[in-house]
PDB file of C-alpha atoms in Angstrom:
ATOM      1  CA  UNK A1014      21.060 117.922  80.662  1.00  0.00           C
ATOM      2  CA  UNK A1015      24.076 116.179  79.633  1.00  0.00           C
ATOM      3  CA  UNK A1016      26.657 113.556  81.838  1.00  0.00           C
ATOM      4  CA  UNK A1017      29.399 116.256  82.170  1.00  0.00           C
ATOM      5  CA  UNK A1018      27.167 119.168  83.707  1.00  0.00           C
ATOM      6  CA  UNK A1019      25.484 116.468  86.079  1.00  0.00           C
ATOM      7  CA  UNK A1020      29.481 115.350  86.988  1.00  0.00           C
ATOM      8  CA  UNK A1021      30.316 118.850  87.831  1.00  0.00           C
ATOM      9  CA  UNK A1022      27.792 119.212  89.896  1.00  0.00           C
ATOM     10  CA  UNK A1023      28.092 115.782  91.617  1.00  0.00           C
ATOM     11  CA  UNK A1024      31.517 116.756  92.452  1.00  0.00           C
ATOM     12  CA  UNK A1025      30.884 120.470  93.371  1.00  0.00           C
ATOM     13  CA  UNK A1026      28.671 118.488  96.475  1.00  0.00           C
ATOM     14  CA  UNK A1027      30.952 115.895  97.190  1.00  0.00           C
ATOM     15  CA  UNK A1028      34.139 118.324  97.176  1.00  0.00           C
ATOM     16  CA  UNK A1029      32.485 120.947  99.091  1.00  0.00           C
ATOM     17  CA  UNK A1030      33.327 123.779  96.660  1.00  0.00           C
ATOM     18  CA  UNK A1031      33.744 125.005  93.262  1.00  0.00           C
ATOM     19  CA  UNK A1032      37.563 125.109  93.138  1.00  0.00           C
ATOM     20  CA  UNK A1033      37.766 121.596  94.444  1.00  0.00           C
ATOM     21  CA  UNK A1034      35.609 120.293  92.252  1.00  0.00           C
ATOM     22  CA  UNK A1035      36.899 121.607  89.245  1.00  0.00           C
ATOM     23  CA  UNK A1036      40.353 120.114  90.036  1.00  0.00           C
ATOM     24  CA  UNK A1037      38.632 116.741  90.096  1.00  0.00           C
ATOM     25  CA  UNK A1038      36.995 117.489  86.872  1.00  0.00           C
ATOM     26  CA  UNK A1039      40.173 118.983  85.084  1.00  0.00           C
ATOM     27  CA  UNK A1040      37.854 121.983  84.100  1.00  0.00           C
ATOM     28  CA  UNK A1041      38.247 125.722  85.218  1.00  0.00           C
ATOM     29  CA  UNK A1042      36.212 127.154  88.195  1.00  0.00           C
ATOM     30  CA  UNK A1043      34.211 129.121  85.801  1.00  0.00           C
ATOM     31  CA  UNK A1044      33.288 125.944  83.818  1.00  0.00           C
ATOM     32  CA  UNK A1045      32.302 124.299  86.799  1.00  0.00           C
ATOM     33  CA  UNK A1046      30.033 127.039  88.002  1.00  0.00           C
ATOM     34  CA  UNK A1047      28.575 127.642  84.674  1.00  0.00           C
ATOM     35  CA  UNK A1048      27.643 123.840  84.421  1.00  0.00           C
ATOM     36  CA  UNK A1049      25.783 124.386  87.648  1.00  0.00           C
ATOM     37  CA  UNK A1050      24.266 127.279  86.804  1.00  0.00           C
ATOM     38  CA  UNK A1051      23.156 125.447  83.791  1.00  0.00           C
ATOM     39  CA  UNK A1052      21.568 122.422  85.503  1.00  0.00           C
ATOM     40  CA  UNK A1053      19.788 125.107  87.813  1.00  0.00           C
ATOM     41  CA  UNK A1054      18.555 126.957  84.739  1.00  0.00           C
ATOM     42  CA  UNK A1055      17.318 123.713  83.097  1.00  0.00           C
ATOM     43  CA  UNK A1056      15.457 122.508  86.166  1.00  0.00           C
ATOM     44  CA  UNK A1057      14.049 125.587  87.021  1.00  0.00           C
ATOM     45  CA  UNK A1058      15.188 126.046  90.594  1.00  0.00           C
ATOM     46  CA  UNK A1059      18.215 126.618  92.271  1.00  0.00           C
ATOM     47  CA  UNK A1060      19.888 123.461  93.290  1.00  0.00           C
ATOM     48  CA  UNK A1061      22.852 125.197  95.852  1.00  0.00           C
ATOM     49  CA  UNK A1062      22.612 127.802  98.697  1.00  0.00           C
ATOM     50  CA  UNK A1063      25.680 129.631  98.336  1.00  0.00           C
ATOM     51  CA  UNK A1064      26.380 131.292 102.034  1.00  0.00           C
ATOM     52  CA  UNK A1065      29.723 132.978 102.028  1.00  0.00           C
ATOM     53  CA  UNK A1066      32.179 130.087 101.023  1.00  0.00           C
ATOM     54  CA  UNK A1067      29.936 127.275 102.377  1.00  0.00           C
ATOM     55  CA  UNK A1068      27.584 125.591  99.629  1.00  0.00           C
ATOM     56  CA  UNK A1069      24.220 123.936 101.033  1.00  0.00           C
ATOM     57  CA  UNK A1070      22.163 121.223  99.376  1.00  0.00           C
ATOM     58  CA  UNK A1071      18.299 122.750  98.527  1.00  0.00           C
ATOM     59  CA  UNK A1072      15.370 120.661  98.609  1.00  0.00           C
ATOM     60  CA  UNK A1073      15.553 120.076  94.772  1.00  0.00           C
ATOM     61  CA  UNK A1074      19.424 119.947  94.750  1.00  0.00           C
ATOM     62  CA  UNK A1075      19.060 116.995  97.311  1.00  0.00           C
ATOM     63  CA  UNK A1076      16.889 115.150  94.633  1.00  0.00           C
ATOM     64  CA  UNK A1077      18.942 116.425  91.702  1.00  0.00           C
ATOM     65  CA  UNK A1078      22.434 114.866  93.606  1.00  0.00           C
ATOM     66  CA  UNK A1079      20.649 111.516  94.192  1.00  0.00           C
ATOM     67  CA  UNK A1080      19.189 111.485  90.781  1.00  0.00           C
ATOM     68  CA  UNK A1081      22.282 112.446  89.236  1.00  0.00           C
ATOM     69  CA  UNK A1082      24.271 109.417  91.365  1.00  0.00           C
ATOM     70  CA  UNK A1083      22.262 106.990  89.856  1.00  0.00           C
ATOM     71  CA  UNK A1084      22.293 108.561  85.851  1.00  0.00           C
ATOM     72  CA  UNK A1085      26.022 108.238  86.640  1.00  0.00           C
ATOM     73  CA  UNK A1086      26.501 104.849  87.826  1.00  0.00           C
ATOM     74  CA  UNK A1087      24.007 103.661  84.732  1.00  0.00           C
ATOM     75  CA  UNK A1088      26.544 105.700  82.067  1.00  0.00           C
ATOM     76  CA  UNK A1089      29.289 103.531  83.628  1.00  0.00           C
ATOM     77  CA  UNK A1090      27.719 100.522  83.810  1.00  0.00           C
ATOM     78  CA  UNK A1091      26.957 100.780  80.133  1.00  0.00           C
ATOM     79  CA  UNK A1092      30.850 101.795  79.457  1.00  0.00           C
ATOM     80  CA  UNK A1093      32.009  98.901  81.447  1.00  0.00           C
ATOM     81  CA  UNK A1094      29.616  96.115  79.151  1.00  0.00           C
ATOM     82  CA  UNK A1095      30.627  97.401  76.146  1.00  0.00           C
ATOM     83  CA  UNK A1096      34.743  97.535  77.455  1.00  0.00           C
ATOM     84  CA  UNK A1097      33.316  93.500  78.592  1.00  0.00           C
ATOM     85  CA  UNK A1098      33.430  92.462  74.819  1.00  0.00           C
ATOM     86  CA  UNK A1099      36.628  93.584  74.726  1.00  0.00           C
ATOM     87  CA  UNK A1100      37.941  90.757  77.243  1.00  0.00           C
ATOM     88  CA  UNK A1101      41.275  91.670  78.873  1.00  0.00           C
ATOM     89  CA  UNK A1102      43.498  92.899  75.714  1.00  0.00           C
ATOM     90  CA  UNK A1103      41.946  96.347  76.241  1.00  0.00           C
ATOM     91  CA  UNK A1104      40.224  98.572  79.174  1.00  0.00           C
ATOM     92  CA  UNK A1105      40.537  99.981  82.599  1.00  0.00           C
ATOM     93  CA  UNK A1106      40.808  98.817  86.391  1.00  0.00           C
ATOM     94  CA  UNK A1107      38.853 101.878  88.278  1.00  0.00           C
ATOM     95  CA  UNK A1108      39.563 101.350  91.618  1.00  0.00           C
ATOM     96  CA  UNK A1109      39.703 103.291  94.939  1.00  0.00           C
ATOM     97  CA  UNK A1110      41.694 102.803  97.828  1.00  0.00           C
ATOM     98  CA  UNK A1111      41.751 104.864 101.074  1.00  0.00           C
ATOM     99  CA  UNK A1112      45.204 106.453 102.364  1.00  0.00           C
ATOM    100  CA  UNK A1113      45.627 104.613 104.903  1.00  0.00           C
ATOM    101  CA  UNK A1114      47.303 100.909 104.165  1.00  0.00           C
ATOM    102  CA  UNK A1115      46.636 100.388 101.364  1.00  0.00           C
ATOM    103  CA  UNK A1116      50.077 100.720  99.741  1.00  0.00           C
ATOM    104  CA  UNK A1117      51.281  98.053 101.996  1.00  0.00           C
ATOM    105  CA  UNK A1118      48.354  95.763 101.137  1.00  0.00           C
ATOM    106  CA  UNK A1119      48.136  96.336  97.172  1.00  0.00           C
ATOM    107  CA  UNK A1120      51.804  97.639  96.253  1.00  0.00           C
ATOM    108  CA  UNK A1121      52.927  94.327  94.867  1.00  0.00           C
ATOM    109  CA  UNK A1122      49.145  93.326  93.733  1.00  0.00           C
ATOM    110  CA  UNK A1123      49.463  96.600  91.239  1.00  0.00           C
ATOM    111  CA  UNK A1124      53.259  95.490  90.301  1.00  0.00           C
ATOM    112  CA  UNK A1125      51.557  92.080  89.589  1.00  0.00           C
ATOM    113  CA  UNK A1126      48.465  92.975  87.840  1.00  0.00           C
ATOM    114  CA  UNK A1127      50.488  95.611  85.359  1.00  0.00           C
ATOM    115  CA  UNK A1128      53.098  92.181  84.805  1.00  0.00           C
ATOM    116  CA  UNK A1129      50.041  90.145  83.217  1.00  0.00           C
ATOM    117  CA  UNK A1130      47.794  92.838  81.837  1.00  0.00           C
ATOM    118  CA  UNK A1131      49.972  95.356  80.567  1.00  0.00           C
ATOM    119  CA  UNK A1132      47.142  96.919  77.887  1.00  0.00           C
ATOM    120  CA  UNK A1133      44.912  97.369  80.898  1.00  0.00           C
ATOM    121  CA  UNK A1134      44.941 100.881  82.164  1.00  0.00           C
ATOM    122  CA  UNK A1135      44.868 101.683  86.055  1.00  0.00           C
ATOM    123  CA  UNK A1136      42.516 104.507  87.361  1.00  0.00           C
ATOM    124  CA  UNK A1137      43.212 104.867  90.719  1.00  0.00           C
ATOM    125  CA  UNK A1138      41.198 107.130  93.009  1.00  0.00           C
ATOM    126  CA  UNK A1139      42.358 107.963  96.883  1.00  0.00           C
ATOM    127  CA  UNK A1140      39.790 109.232  99.288  1.00  0.00           C
ATOM    128  CA  UNK A1141      38.531 107.979 102.771  1.00  0.00           C
ATOM    129  CA  UNK A1142      35.655 105.730 103.175  1.00  0.00           C
ATOM    130  CA  UNK A1143      32.869 107.854 103.281  1.00  0.00           C
ATOM    131  CA  UNK A1144      33.915 109.689  99.784  1.00  0.00           C
ATOM    132  CA  UNK A1145      34.436 105.751  98.681  1.00  0.00           C
ATOM    133  CA  UNK A1146      31.396 104.848  99.122  1.00  0.00           C
ATOM    134  CA  UNK A1147      30.061 107.621  97.328  1.00  0.00           C
ATOM    135  CA  UNK A1148      32.375 106.691  94.452  1.00  0.00           C
ATOM    136  CA  UNK A1149      30.825 103.170  94.172  1.00  0.00           C
ATOM    137  CA  UNK A1150      27.556 104.611  94.547  1.00  0.00           C
ATOM    138  CA  UNK A1151      28.307 107.132  91.427  1.00  0.00           C
ATOM    139  CA  UNK A1152      29.815 104.032  89.313  1.00  0.00           C
ATOM    140  CA  UNK A1153      33.203 106.214  89.002  1.00  0.00           C
ATOM    141  CA  UNK A1154      34.904 103.335  90.666  1.00  0.00           C
ATOM    142  CA  UNK A1155      34.117  99.477  89.921  1.00  0.00           C
ATOM    143  CA  UNK A1156      35.896  98.300  92.983  1.00  0.00           C
ATOM    144  CA  UNK A1157      37.147 100.107  96.425  1.00  0.00           C
ATOM    145  CA  UNK A1158      38.790  99.202  99.480  1.00  0.00           C
ATOM    146  CA  UNK A1159      36.672  99.800 102.734  1.00  0.00           C
ATOM    147  CA  UNK A1160      36.483  98.280 106.147  1.00  0.00           C
ATOM    148  CA  UNK A1161      34.233  95.907 107.002  1.00  0.00           C
ATOM    149  CA  UNK A1162      31.031  96.366 107.971  1.00  0.00           C
ATOM    150  CA  UNK A1163      30.230  96.847 104.419  1.00  0.00           C
ATOM    151  CA  UNK A1164      26.824  98.742 103.693  1.00  0.00           C
ATOM    152  CA  UNK A1165      23.867  97.228 102.139  1.00  0.00           C
ATOM    153  CA  UNK A1166      23.759  97.254  98.372  1.00  0.00           C
ATOM    154  CA  UNK A1167      27.472  96.475  97.809  1.00  0.00           C
ATOM    155  CA  UNK A1168      29.170  93.038  97.421  1.00  0.00           C
ATOM    156  CA  UNK A1169      32.825  92.415  98.854  1.00  0.00           C
ATOM    157  CA  UNK A1170      35.481  90.002  99.386  1.00  0.00           C
ATOM    158  CA  UNK A1171      37.361  90.454 102.210  1.00  0.00           C
ATOM    159  CA  UNK A1172      41.492  90.763 101.803  1.00  0.00           C
ATOM    160  CA  UNK A1173      42.913  91.378 105.171  1.00  0.00           C
ATOM    161  CA  UNK A1174      42.815  91.452 109.195  1.00  0.00           C
ATOM    162  CA  UNK A1175      44.905  93.320 111.133  1.00  0.00           C
ATOM    163  CA  UNK A1176      44.534  94.001 114.918  1.00  0.00           C
ATOM    164  CA  UNK A1177      45.239  97.539 116.477  1.00  0.00           C
ATOM    165  CA  UNK A1178      47.957  98.405 117.873  1.00  0.00           C
ATOM    166  CA  UNK A1179      48.103 101.119 120.302  1.00  0.00           C
ATOM    167  CA  UNK A1180      51.104 103.944 119.547  1.00  0.00           C
ATOM    168  CA  UNK A1181      52.056 105.638 122.779  1.00  0.00           C
ATOM    169  CA  UNK A1182      55.444 107.816 123.412  1.00  0.00           C
ATOM    170  CA  UNK A1183      58.499 105.878 124.593  1.00  0.00           C
ATOM    171  CA  UNK A1184      58.158 107.624 128.168  1.00  0.00           C
ATOM    172  CA  UNK A1185      54.065 107.182 128.425  1.00  0.00           C
ATOM    173  CA  UNK A1186      53.649 105.289 131.661  1.00  0.00           C
ATOM    174  CA  UNK A1187      51.894 102.371 130.169  1.00  0.00           C
ATOM    175  CA  UNK A1188      54.429 101.810 127.223  1.00  0.00           C
ATOM    176  CA  UNK A1189      55.872  99.024 129.182  1.00  0.00           C
ATOM    177  CA  UNK A1190      52.563  97.082 129.233  1.00  0.00           C
ATOM    178  CA  UNK A1191      51.724  93.576 127.075  1.00  0.00           C
ATOM    179  CA  UNK A1192      48.255  94.757 126.226  1.00  0.00           C
ATOM    180  CA  UNK A1193      46.078  97.733 126.691  1.00  0.00           C
ATOM    181  CA  UNK A1194      42.565  98.845 126.348  1.00  0.00           C
ATOM    182  CA  UNK A1195      40.459 102.297 126.333  1.00  0.00           C
ATOM    183  CA  UNK A1196      39.735 102.105 129.886  1.00  0.00           C
ATOM    184  CA  UNK A1197      43.518 101.919 131.038  1.00  0.00           C
ATOM    185  CA  UNK A1198      43.888 105.308 128.143  1.00  0.00           C
ATOM    186  CA  UNK A1199      40.800 107.248 129.513  1.00  0.00           C
ATOM    187  CA  UNK A1200      43.233 110.555 130.663  1.00  0.00           C
ATOM    188  CA  UNK A1201      45.481 110.268 127.517  1.00  0.00           C
ATOM    189  CA  UNK A1202      44.994 112.588 124.694  1.00  0.00           C
ATOM    190  CA  UNK A1203      44.311 110.241 120.974  1.00  0.00           C
ATOM    191  CA  UNK A1204      45.689 111.728 118.057  1.00  0.00           C
ATOM    192  CA  UNK A1205      42.780 110.163 115.275  1.00  0.00           C
ATOM    193  CA  UNK A1206      42.915 110.106 111.071  1.00  0.00           C
ATOM    194  CA  UNK A1207      41.351 112.806 109.853  1.00  0.00           C
ATOM    195  CA  UNK A1208      36.974 113.008 109.225  1.00  0.00           C
ATOM    196  CA  UNK A1209      35.893 110.423 106.910  1.00  0.00           C
ATOM    197  CA  UNK A1210      38.385 107.936 107.852  1.00  0.00           C
ATOM    198  CA  UNK A1211      36.464 104.482 108.940  1.00  0.00           C
ATOM    199  CA  UNK A1212      38.843 104.015 111.309  1.00  0.00           C
ATOM    200  CA  UNK A1213      37.872 106.423 113.439  1.00  0.00           C
ATOM    201  CA  UNK A1214      34.528 105.434 113.676  1.00  0.00           C
ATOM    202  CA  UNK A1215      35.755 102.150 114.950  1.00  0.00           C
ATOM    203  CA  UNK A1216      37.803 103.582 117.921  1.00  0.00           C
ATOM    204  CA  UNK A1217      35.213 106.173 119.082  1.00  0.00           C
ATOM    205  CA  UNK A1218      32.462 103.356 119.254  1.00  0.00           C
ATOM    206  CA  UNK A1219      34.462 101.145 121.337  1.00  0.00           C
ATOM    207  CA  UNK A1220      35.460 103.941 123.324  1.00  0.00           C
ATOM    208  CA  UNK A1221      31.877 104.737 124.077  1.00  0.00           C
ATOM    209  CA  UNK A1222      31.453 100.843 124.646  1.00  0.00           C
ATOM    210  CA  UNK A1223      33.577 101.239 127.764  1.00  0.00           C
ATOM    211  CA  UNK A1224      32.039 104.597 128.866  1.00  0.00           C
ATOM    212  CA  UNK A1225      35.349 106.447 127.553  1.00  0.00           C
ATOM    213  CA  UNK A1226      34.774 110.109 126.505  1.00  0.00           C
ATOM    214  CA  UNK A1227      38.553 110.484 124.556  1.00  0.00           C
ATOM    215  CA  UNK A1228      39.955 114.071 124.508  1.00  0.00           C
ATOM    216  CA  UNK A1229      41.038 114.150 120.522  1.00  0.00           C
ATOM    217  CA  UNK A1230      44.408 116.553 120.095  1.00  0.00           C
ATOM    218  CA  UNK A1231      44.878 116.269 116.683  1.00  0.00           C
ATOM    219  CA  UNK A1232      43.914 114.815 113.696  1.00  0.00           C
ATOM    220  CA  UNK A1233      46.017 113.934 110.333  1.00  0.00           C
ATOM    221  CA  UNK A1234      45.545 112.102 107.085  1.00  0.00           C
ATOM    222  CA  UNK A1235      49.549 111.342 107.258  1.00  0.00           C
ATOM    223  CA  UNK A1236      50.447 108.240 109.384  1.00  0.00           C
ATOM    224  CA  UNK A1237      54.195 109.482 109.412  1.00  0.00           C
ATOM    225  CA  UNK A1238      53.055 112.853 110.843  1.00  0.00           C
ATOM    226  CA  UNK A1239      50.969 110.897 113.327  1.00  0.00           C
ATOM    227  CA  UNK A1240      53.468 108.586 114.479  1.00  0.00           C
ATOM    228  CA  UNK A1241      55.761 111.806 115.091  1.00  0.00           C
ATOM    229  CA  UNK A1242      53.450 113.508 117.205  1.00  0.00           C
ATOM    230  CA  UNK A1243      53.001 110.509 119.523  1.00  0.00           C
ATOM    231  CA  UNK A1244      56.852 110.600 119.388  1.00  0.00           C
ATOM    232  CA  UNK A1245      56.477 114.536 120.692  1.00  0.00           C
ATOM    233  CA  UNK A1246      54.441 113.379 123.308  1.00  0.00           C
ATOM    234  CA  UNK A1247      51.332 115.221 122.170  1.00  0.00           C
ATOM    235  CA  UNK A1248      48.847 112.047 122.464  1.00  0.00           C
ATOM    236  CA  UNK A1249      48.272 108.258 121.678  1.00  0.00           C
ATOM    237  CA  UNK A1250      47.608 106.837 118.326  1.00  0.00           C
ATOM    238  CA  UNK A1251      46.219 103.702 116.890  1.00  0.00           C
ATOM    239  CA  UNK A1252      47.586 101.495 113.629  1.00  0.00           C
ATOM    240  CA  UNK A1253      46.852  98.518 112.368  1.00  0.00           C
ATOM    241  CA  UNK A1254      49.474  96.318 113.411  1.00  0.00           C
ATOM    242  CA  UNK A1255      51.446  95.679 110.087  1.00  0.00           C
ATOM    243  CA  UNK A1256      51.332  99.875 109.528  1.00  0.00           C
ATOM    244  CA  UNK A1257      52.230 100.306 113.121  1.00  0.00           C
ATOM    245  CA  UNK A1258      55.375  97.833 112.760  1.00  0.00           C
ATOM    246  CA  UNK A1259      56.677  99.475 109.284  1.00  0.00           C
ATOM    247  CA  UNK A1260      56.579 102.640 111.475  1.00  0.00           C
ATOM    248  CA  UNK A1261      58.290 101.509 114.618  1.00  0.00           C
ATOM    249  CA  UNK A1262      60.863 103.705 115.938  1.00  0.00           C
ATOM    250  CA  UNK A1263      62.928 104.167 118.916  1.00  0.00           C
ATOM    251  CA  UNK A1264      60.572 107.225 120.301  1.00  0.00           C
ATOM    252  CA  UNK A1265      57.298 105.061 120.208  1.00  0.00           C
ATOM    253  CA  UNK A1266      56.312 101.907 122.055  1.00  0.00           C
ATOM    254  CA  UNK A1267      53.923  99.796 120.217  1.00  0.00           C
ATOM    255  CA  UNK A1268      51.355  97.968 122.275  1.00  0.00           C
ATOM    256  CA  UNK A1269      48.184  95.456 121.642  1.00  0.00           C
ATOM    257  CA  UNK A1270      45.349  96.876 121.760  1.00  0.00           C
ATOM    258  CA  UNK A1271      42.898  94.481 123.629  1.00  0.00           C
ATOM    259  CA  UNK A1272      39.234  95.930 121.979  1.00  0.00           C
ATOM    260  CA  UNK A1273      36.780  93.551 120.648  1.00  0.00           C
ATOM    261  CA  UNK A1274      35.369  95.058 117.105  1.00  0.00           C
ATOM    262  CA  UNK A1275      38.256  96.987 116.623  1.00  0.00           C
ATOM    263  CA  UNK A1276      40.208  94.692 113.806  1.00  0.00           C
ATOM    264  CA  UNK A1277      41.312  96.528 110.462  1.00  0.00           C
ATOM    265  CA  UNK A1278      39.677  94.389 108.591  1.00  0.00           C
ATOM    266  CA  UNK A1279      39.454  95.313 104.974  1.00  0.00           C
ATOM    267  CA  UNK A1280      37.777  94.196 101.845  1.00  0.00           C
ATOM    268  CA  UNK A1281      37.434  94.960  98.219  1.00  0.00           C
ATOM    269  CA  UNK A1282      33.450  95.883  97.699  1.00  0.00           C
ATOM    270  CA  UNK A1283      31.546  96.625  94.792  1.00  0.00           C
ATOM    271  CA  UNK A1284      27.916  97.451  94.005  1.00  0.00           C
ATOM    272  CA  UNK A1285      25.653  94.515  94.233  1.00  0.00           C
ATOM    273  CA  UNK A1286      23.617  95.243  91.173  1.00  0.00           C
ATOM    274  CA  UNK A1287      26.662  96.712  88.936  1.00  0.00           C
ATOM    275  CA  UNK A1288      28.110  95.157  86.164  1.00  0.00           C
ATOM    276  CA  UNK A1289      32.144  94.049  86.886  1.00  0.00           C
ATOM    277  CA  UNK A1290      34.058  94.612  83.952  1.00  0.00           C
ATOM    278  CA  UNK A1291      36.551  91.838  83.424  1.00  0.00           C
ATOM    279  CA  UNK A1292      39.429  94.073  84.626  1.00  0.00           C
ATOM    280  CA  UNK A1293      37.857  94.252  87.867  1.00  0.00           C
ATOM    281  CA  UNK A1294      37.076  90.726  88.110  1.00  0.00           C
ATOM    282  CA  UNK A1295      40.880  89.830  87.000  1.00  0.00           C
ATOM    283  CA  UNK A1296      41.620  92.385  90.459  1.00  0.00           C
ATOM    284  CA  UNK A1297      39.550  90.375  92.613  1.00  0.00           C
ATOM    285  CA  UNK A1298      41.083  87.161  91.561  1.00  0.00           C
ATOM    286  CA  UNK A1299      44.354  88.165  91.799  1.00  0.00           C
ATOM    287  CA  UNK A1300      43.558  89.265  95.370  1.00  0.00           C
ATOM    288  CA  UNK A1301      42.151  85.714  96.323  1.00  0.00           C
ATOM    289  CA  UNK A1302      45.894  84.325  95.612  1.00  0.00           C
ATOM    290  CA  UNK A1303      47.944  83.527  98.263  1.00  0.00           C
ATOM    291  CA  UNK A1304      49.126  86.584 100.352  1.00  0.00           C
ATOM    292  CA  UNK A1305      52.522  88.251  99.543  1.00  0.00           C
ATOM    293  CA  UNK A1306      55.038  89.611 101.971  1.00  0.00           C
ATOM    294  CA  UNK A1307      54.154  92.567 103.035  1.00  0.00           C
ATOM    295  CA  UNK A1308      57.343  93.820 104.734  1.00  0.00           C
ATOM    296  CA  UNK A1309      56.577  93.531 108.102  1.00  0.00           C
ATOM    297  CA  UNK A1310      57.644  90.911 111.496  1.00  0.00           C
ATOM    298  CA  UNK A1311      55.019  88.080 112.037  1.00  0.00           C
TER     299      UNK A1311
END
């Protein structure tokens, strides 16, 4: 049993298939299949039930997957502690960011970090919140940007808090309102982000509290496309204020969302038990410095 085999197995589970996993671990699909088969032979039991194009974990697979995450995390902690001896002259910043909003929040930080620590390599991983938490658990990233509340077992440092805005077609009957809530929008179809984005859960829980059952008419991971769908009259969407202002144009109206517990409150999280290497600690220190301009109106 080796770490490369375990990593291939973990990514097959995480990505939902052999071809997707092969792209992540930079191997051929046949090599990934062989790695999983080798692991199954070594353990003497099937780990995946292959039904058509779908792969489901067996009972043994569930155990193997959870243990593989621990073993990979321990290996990465060992590497981080050894790298710690080198200080900030060399090393790697391994950070995970969700696709939504982090360009606006962190782009300037990346430039500043690079200028201060030119010999630190930056490994950026982009996933939705669910997969980012898995990457943290496995020690594949040292830090990840996640929405509050943060799961038990992680420490975190808050970075930015933004209220949500409702994004309406300019011709919507409520487009001139000073503020809006989910009761007002009960009859309007919703355009949400793809599954795995933590912002969806905040929106749906707030709807549940109001007794609203939204009709979801579309999902996308691309903010530009979501805004275009709103402008075309397909439904209403919800964006953090800074992103809403950045994507504002004549075809949409931005209305403050008057709903508690729906703020986009992003933080940098790490495993509470993990050894944070100097490169990651330097990033946290940079994030604590005064906020830089994000290019949206106050």
